[in-house]
Amino acid sequence: MTDPFRASIARALPSPERVRESLRGLSGPDLQAAADYFSRTLPEFDVAVALPGAEGLAQAVADLRGAFLVTAGRTAAGRWELSAPDLAGITRELGAGRRPARAVLFTPQLKSGLKELEVLLTAARPGWLVPALAAGVARTDALGRARLELQGVQVVTPVMLADTPGGLVFERRYPHSA
């Protein structure tokens, strides 16, 4: 159940800054609830690619699924690059399979989707397919979900938030949210 995770986000509402801080500080039951949700709902994958701020969540889900963990970060030139203690070994092992490796991107909060698209392209360089993105929170007032779904990427999130004049609130227009 995502109840502990949703409760953590609820305590941070309506402030966007507090939501961001809540997502950065995920631990204990909140982190485990989100990891369990993603482990149940994400399609099969071989490697979890964590954007900044989603490393703990990606690690927890990768551990549950027996997948590799790779982190994404910006270079001094502003481009995204993937890193792991043995990235070459991971890439070699995943490339030795009979099918293309599948990667899932993990982001703490999906807004515009632009950085997620950039990381998706970076993850495609070694030949990895990216069928899904796991977002701790998805903002329905931004274009991120639409941008990624137009690329054939399934967006999975336990919490959708809408921006209102009074601040952020749980999205009520989508009954399929967790």
PDB file of C-alpha atoms in Angstrom, residues 40-153:
ATOM      1  CA  ARG A  40       4.407  -4.377  -8.141  1.00  0.00           C
ATOM      2  CA  THR A  41       3.422  -2.023 -10.954  1.00  0.00           C
ATOM      3  CA  LEU A  42       6.473  -1.459 -13.163  1.00  0.00           C
ATOM      4  CA  PRO A  43       7.087  -3.666 -16.185  1.00  0.00           C
ATOM      5  CA  GLU A  44      10.100  -5.993 -16.138  1.00  0.00           C
ATOM      6  CA  PHE A  45      13.448  -4.197 -16.276  1.00  0.00           C
ATOM      7  CA  ASP A  46      17.154  -4.960 -16.049  1.00  0.00           C
ATOM      8  CA  VAL A  47      18.537  -1.634 -14.870  1.00  0.00           C
ATOM      9  CA  ALA A  48      17.169   1.208 -12.757  1.00  0.00           C
ATOM     10  CA  VAL A  49      18.397   4.635 -13.849  1.00  0.00           C
ATOM     11  CA  ALA A  50      18.105   7.164 -11.021  1.00  0.00           C
ATOM     12  CA  LEU A  51      17.847  10.871 -11.671  1.00  0.00           C
ATOM     13  CA  PRO A  52      19.144  13.150  -8.898  1.00  0.00           C
ATOM     14  CA  GLY A  53      17.017  12.822  -5.773  1.00  0.00           C
ATOM     15  CA  ALA A  54      15.630   9.393  -6.687  1.00  0.00           C
ATOM     16  CA  GLU A  55      18.686   7.283  -5.851  1.00  0.00           C
ATOM     17  CA  GLY A  56      17.265   5.788  -2.636  1.00  0.00           C
ATOM     18  CA  LEU A  57      13.976   4.846  -4.248  1.00  0.00           C
ATOM     19  CA  ALA A  58      15.662   3.414  -7.342  1.00  0.00           C
ATOM     20  CA  GLN A  59      18.049   1.381  -5.168  1.00  0.00           C
ATOM     21  CA  ALA A  60      15.169  -0.023  -3.096  1.00  0.00           C
ATOM     22  CA  VAL A  61      13.218  -1.071  -6.199  1.00  0.00           C
ATOM     23  CA  ALA A  62      16.323  -2.444  -7.932  1.00  0.00           C
ATOM     24  CA  ASP A  63      17.034  -4.556  -4.837  1.00  0.00           C
ATOM     25  CA  LEU A  64      13.466  -5.897  -4.846  1.00  0.00           C
ATOM     26  CA  ARG A  65      13.662  -6.717  -8.558  1.00  0.00           C
ATOM     27  CA  GLY A  66      17.270  -7.957  -8.681  1.00  0.00           C
ATOM     28  CA  ALA A  67      18.237  -5.238 -11.173  1.00  0.00           C
ATOM     29  CA  PHE A  68      21.322  -3.087 -11.617  1.00  0.00           C
ATOM     30  CA  LEU A  69      21.394   0.526 -10.422  1.00  0.00           C
ATOM     31  CA  VAL A  70      22.881   3.331 -12.505  1.00  0.00           C
ATOM     32  CA  THR A  71      22.724   7.021 -11.624  1.00  0.00           C
ATOM     33  CA  ALA A  72      22.329   9.924 -14.031  1.00  0.00           C
ATOM     34  CA  GLY A  73      24.106  13.209 -13.470  1.00  0.00           C
ATOM     35  CA  ARG A  74      25.055  16.313 -15.387  1.00  0.00           C
ATOM     36  CA  THR A  75      28.602  16.824 -16.596  1.00  0.00           C
ATOM     37  CA  ALA A  76      30.415  20.159 -16.288  1.00  0.00           C
ATOM     38  CA  ALA A  77      29.380  20.778 -19.919  1.00  0.00           C
ATOM     39  CA  GLY A  78      25.719  20.336 -18.967  1.00  0.00           C
ATOM     40  CA  ARG A  79      25.133  16.967 -20.650  1.00  0.00           C
ATOM     41  CA  TRP A  80      23.710  13.957 -18.833  1.00  0.00           C
ATOM     42  CA  GLU A  81      25.900  10.927 -18.216  1.00  0.00           C
ATOM     43  CA  LEU A  82      25.306   7.576 -16.565  1.00  0.00           C
ATOM     44  CA  SER A  83      27.541   6.297 -13.798  1.00  0.00           C
ATOM     45  CA  ALA A  84      27.946   3.250 -11.587  1.00  0.00           C
ATOM     46  CA  PRO A  85      30.896   1.656  -9.812  1.00  0.00           C
ATOM     47  CA  ASP A  86      31.189  -0.854 -12.706  1.00  0.00           C
ATOM     48  CA  LEU A  87      29.234   0.759 -15.548  1.00  0.00           C
ATOM     49  CA  ALA A  88      31.364  -0.960 -18.197  1.00  0.00           C
ATOM     50  CA  GLY A  89      30.698  -4.366 -16.611  1.00  0.00           C
ATOM     51  CA  ILE A  90      26.964  -3.665 -16.329  1.00  0.00           C
ATOM     52  CA  THR A  91      26.786  -2.527 -19.955  1.00  0.00           C
ATOM     53  CA  ARG A  92      28.751  -5.583 -21.087  1.00  0.00           C
ATOM     54  CA  GLU A  93      26.552  -7.989 -19.097  1.00  0.00           C
ATOM     55  CA  LEU A  94      23.321  -6.393 -20.312  1.00  0.00           C
ATOM     56  CA  GLY A  95      24.590  -6.362 -23.902  1.00  0.00           C
ATOM     57  CA  ALA A  96      25.333 -10.086 -23.784  1.00  0.00           C
ATOM     58  CA  GLY A  97      21.631 -10.985 -23.497  1.00  0.00           C
ATOM     59  CA  ARG A  98      19.413 -12.309 -26.266  1.00  0.00           C
ATOM     60  CA  ARG A  99      17.195  -9.234 -26.116  1.00  0.00           C
ATOM     61  CA  PRO A 100      17.862  -5.546 -25.630  1.00  0.00           C
ATOM     62  CA  ALA A 101      18.224  -4.530 -21.988  1.00  0.00           C
ATOM     63  CA  ARG A 102      15.276  -2.658 -20.481  1.00  0.00           C
ATOM     64  CA  ALA A 103      15.789   0.346 -18.232  1.00  0.00           C
ATOM     65  CA  VAL A 104      13.339   2.200 -16.034  1.00  0.00           C
ATOM     66  CA  LEU A 105      13.999   5.829 -15.171  1.00  0.00           C
ATOM     67  CA  PHE A 106      13.335   6.974 -11.591  1.00  0.00           C
ATOM     68  CA  THR A 107      12.624  10.621 -10.836  1.00  0.00           C
ATOM     69  CA  PRO A 108      11.404  12.145  -7.592  1.00  0.00           C
ATOM     70  CA  GLN A 109       8.960  14.550  -9.256  1.00  0.00           C
ATOM     71  CA  LEU A 110       7.794  14.649 -12.868  1.00  0.00           C
ATOM     72  CA  LYS A 111       7.037  18.163 -14.072  1.00  0.00           C
ATOM     73  CA  SER A 112       8.006  19.245 -17.596  1.00  0.00           C
ATOM     74  CA  GLY A 113       9.653  15.922 -18.459  1.00  0.00           C
ATOM     75  CA  LEU A 114      12.528  17.606 -20.288  1.00  0.00           C
ATOM     76  CA  LYS A 115      15.336  16.323 -18.079  1.00  0.00           C
ATOM     77  CA  GLU A 116      13.703  12.873 -18.069  1.00  0.00           C
ATOM     78  CA  LEU A 117      13.671  12.905 -21.907  1.00  0.00           C
ATOM     79  CA  GLU A 118      17.347  13.868 -21.950  1.00  0.00           C
ATOM     80  CA  VAL A 119      18.194  10.992 -19.598  1.00  0.00           C
ATOM     81  CA  LEU A 120      16.037   8.639 -21.682  1.00  0.00           C
ATOM     82  CA  LEU A 121      18.175   9.500 -24.719  1.00  0.00           C
ATOM     83  CA  THR A 122      21.331   8.996 -22.660  1.00  0.00           C
ATOM     84  CA  ALA A 123      20.092   5.564 -21.506  1.00  0.00           C
ATOM     85  CA  ALA A 124      19.356   4.629 -25.126  1.00  0.00           C
ATOM     86  CA  ARG A 125      22.998   5.154 -26.158  1.00  0.00           C
ATOM     87  CA  PRO A 126      24.172   1.744 -24.874  1.00  0.00           C
ATOM     88  CA  GLY A 127      21.142   0.191 -26.611  1.00  0.00           C
ATOM     89  CA  TRP A 128      18.818   0.061 -23.618  1.00  0.00           C
ATOM     90  CA  LEU A 129      15.074   0.290 -24.174  1.00  0.00           C
ATOM     91  CA  VAL A 130      13.201   2.534 -21.744  1.00  0.00           C
ATOM     92  CA  PRO A 131       9.599   1.304 -21.455  1.00  0.00           C
ATOM     93  CA  ALA A 132       8.704   3.134 -18.244  1.00  0.00           C
ATOM     94  CA  LEU A 133       9.398   6.013 -15.902  1.00  0.00           C
ATOM     95  CA  ALA A 134       8.727   5.808 -12.163  1.00  0.00           C
ATOM     96  CA  ALA A 135       7.888   9.177 -10.599  1.00  0.00           C
ATOM     97  CA  GLY A 136       7.417   9.634  -6.865  1.00  0.00           C
ATOM     98  CA  VAL A 137       5.030  12.461  -7.698  1.00  0.00           C
ATOM     99  CA  ALA A 138       3.652  13.550 -11.074  1.00  0.00           C
ATOM    100  CA  ARG A 139       2.405  17.087 -11.551  1.00  0.00           C
ATOM    101  CA  THR A 140      -0.688  17.179 -13.751  1.00  0.00           C
ATOM    102  CA  ASP A 141      -0.289  20.919 -14.438  1.00  0.00           C
ATOM    103  CA  ALA A 142       2.907  20.293 -16.428  1.00  0.00           C
ATOM    104  CA  LEU A 143       3.549  18.491 -19.712  1.00  0.00           C
ATOM    105  CA  GLY A 144       5.902  15.758 -18.469  1.00  0.00           C
ATOM    106  CA  ARG A 145       3.480  12.862 -18.603  1.00  0.00           C
ATOM    107  CA  ALA A 146       2.268  13.759 -22.102  1.00  0.00           C
ATOM    108  CA  ARG A 147       5.822  14.267 -23.419  1.00  0.00           C
ATOM    109  CA  LEU A 148       6.955  10.867 -22.184  1.00  0.00           C
ATOM    110  CA  GLU A 149       3.838   8.972 -23.221  1.00  0.00           C
ATOM    111  CA  LEU A 150       4.203  10.407 -26.744  1.00  0.00           C
ATOM    112  CA  GLN A 151       7.599   8.672 -26.788  1.00  0.00           C
ATOM    113  CA  GLY A 152       5.983   5.356 -25.816  1.00  0.00           C
ATOM    114  CA  VAL A 153       7.143   5.543 -22.194  1.00  0.00           C
TER     115      VAL A 153
END
